[in-house]
Coordinates of C-alpha atoms in Angstrom, one line a residue:
X1 CA 22.1 34.3 -5.3
X2 CA 22.4 32.4 -2.1
X3 CA 18.6 32.4 -1.7
X4 CA 18.2 30.7 -5.1
X5 CA 20.9 28.2 -4.3
X6 CA 19.1 27.3 -1.0
X7 CA 15.8 26.9 -2.8
X8 CA 17.4 24.6 -5.5
X9 CA 19.2 22.5 -2.8
X10 CA 15.9 22.2 -0.9
X11 CA 14.0 21.1 -4.1
X12 CA 16.9 18.6 -4.9
X13 CA 16.6 17.2 -1.4
X14 CA 12.8 16.9 -1.8
X15 CA 13.2 15.0 -5.1
X16 CA 15.8 12.7 -3.8
X17 CA 13.7 11.5 -0.8
X18 CA 12.7 7.9 -1.3
X19 CA 9.1 8.5 -1.1
X20 CA 8.9 10.8 -4.2
X21 CA 11.0 8.4 -6.3
X22 CA 8.9 5.5 -5.2
X23 CA 5.7 7.4 -6.0
X24 CA 7.0 8.2 -9.5
X25 CA 8.0 4.6 -10.2
X26 CA 4.6 3.4 -8.9
X27 CA 2.7 5.8 -11.2
X28 CA 4.6 4.8 -14.3
X29 CA 4.4 1.1 -13.6
X30 CA 0.7 1.4 -12.6
X31 CA -0.1 3.2 -15.9
X32 CA 1.6 0.7 -17.9
X33 CA 0.0 -2.3 -16.1
X34 CA -3.4 -0.7 -16.2
X35 CA -3.3 -0.9 -20.0
X36 CA -2.7 -4.7 -19.8
X37 CA -5.3 -5.4 -17.3
X38 CA -7.9 -3.2 -19.1
X39 CA -7.2 -5.2 -22.3
X40 CA -7.8 -8.5 -20.4
X41 CA -11.0 -7.4 -18.8
X42 CA -12.4 -5.9 -22.0
X43 CA -11.5 -9.0 -24.0
X44 CA -12.3 -11.8 -21.5
X45 CA -14.2 -10.5 -18.4
X46 CA -16.8 -8.3 -20.1
X47 CA -17.9 -10.9 -22.6
X48 CA -18.3 -13.3 -19.8
X49 CA -20.4 -10.9 -17.8
X50 CA -22.4 -10.1 -20.9
X51 CA -23.4 -13.8 -21.1
X52 CA -25.0 -13.4 -17.6
X53 CA -27.1 -10.5 -18.6
X54 CA -30.8 -11.0 -19.5
X55 CA -30.6 -8.6 -22.4
X56 CA -28.6 -10.0 -25.4
X57 CA -28.1 -6.6 -26.9
X58 CA -26.7 -4.7 -23.9
X59 CA -25.2 -7.4 -21.6
X60 CA -25.3 -7.5 -17.8
X61 CA -27.6 -4.7 -16.4
X62 CA -31.2 -3.7 -16.3
X63 CA -33.5 -1.4 -18.1
X64 CA -35.2 1.4 -16.2
X65 CA -37.8 2.2 -19.0
X66 CA -38.5 -0.7 -21.4
X67 CA -39.2 1.6 -24.4
X68 CA -36.0 3.8 -24.0
X69 CA -32.7 2.0 -24.7
X70 CA -30.8 5.0 -23.3
X71 CA -32.1 4.1 -19.7
X72 CA -30.1 0.9 -19.6
X73 CA -28.0 0.6 -16.5
X74 CA -24.9 -1.4 -17.5
X75 CA -23.3 -3.4 -14.5
X76 CA -20.7 -5.1 -16.6
X77 CA -18.3 -2.1 -17.0
X78 CA -18.6 -1.3 -13.3
X79 CA -17.6 -4.9 -12.3
X80 CA -14.8 -4.7 -14.9
X81 CA -13.5 -1.5 -13.4
X82 CA -13.6 -3.1 -9.9
X83 CA -11.7 -6.1 -11.2
X84 CA -9.1 -3.7 -13.0
X85 CA -8.6 -1.8 -9.7
X86 CA -8.0 -5.0 -7.6
X87 CA -5.6 -6.5 -10.2
X88 CA -3.5 -3.3 -10.5
X89 CA -3.5 -2.7 -6.8
X90 CA -2.3 -6.3 -6.2
X91 CA 0.4 -6.2 -8.7
X92 CA 1.7 -2.8 -7.5
X93 CA 1.7 -4.1 -3.9
X94 CA 3.4 -7.5 -4.6
X95 CA 5.8 -6.2 -7.3
X96 CA 6.8 -2.8 -6.0
X97 CA 5.7 -2.1 -2.4
X98 CA 6.5 -5.4 -0.7
X99 CA 10.0 -5.8 -2.2
X100 CA 10.9 -2.1 -1.5
X101 CA 9.8 -2.5 2.1
X102 CA 11.8 -5.7 2.5
X103 CA 14.9 -4.0 1.0
X104 CA 14.4 -0.9 3.3
X105 CA 14.0 -3.2 6.4
X106 CA 17.2 -5.2 5.5
X107 CA 19.2 -2.0 4.9
X108 CA 18.1 -0.1 8.0
X109 CA 20.0 -1.1 11.1
X110 CA 17.7 -2.0 13.9
X111 CA 18.3 -0.1 17.0
X112 CA 18.5 -2.1 20.2
X113 CA 15.9 -0.9 22.6
X114 CA 16.3 -2.1 26.1
X115 CA 13.0 -3.1 27.5
X116 CA 12.1 -1.9 31.0
X117 CA 12.3 -4.6 33.6
X118 CA 9.1 -6.2 34.7
X119 CA 7.7 -5.8 38.1
X120 CA 8.8 -9.3 39.0
X121 CA 12.3 -8.7 37.8
X122 CA 12.4 -5.6 40.0
X123 CA 11.1 -7.4 43.0
X124 CA 13.6 -10.2 42.6
X125 CA 16.4 -7.7 42.3
X126 CA 15.3 -6.0 45.5
X127 CA 15.1 -9.4 47.4
X128 CA 18.6 -10.3 46.2
X129 CA 20.0 -6.9 47.3
X130 CA 18.3 -7.2 50.7
X131 CA 19.6 -10.7 51.1
X132 CA 23.2 -9.6 50.3
X133 CA 23.0 -6.8 52.8
X134 CA 21.7 -9.1 55.6
X135 CA 24.5 -11.6 54.8
X136 CA 27.2 -8.9 55.1
X137 CA 26.0 -7.8 58.7

């Protein structure tokens, strides 16, 4: 009974960690936004890329064997997938990651770390102590 309770508590602690929740939110938002970006690239970018291609039937790409249409290497979908990736990554970064990092930085208390004195500061302190000792004699 106690073993099961310990396992469930560990699982709950794992799920309540910020990283897991952030990851789940990012996956859901990324999936939803990917559909929008894919629609834009298929509806706008791919037709524009097809106008650049020499072959009016297939769009941007090149034919490996002129008598076999199945040997056409389409570059338009590859470029569209790259644009999709960049758009989704940019939105996830600027809409989710950057604001979350800003919030975490504001909420976390900075710990004051005292810097070690520089060599010049140490030498100055030694000089002042020696001068004080000589003045007291």
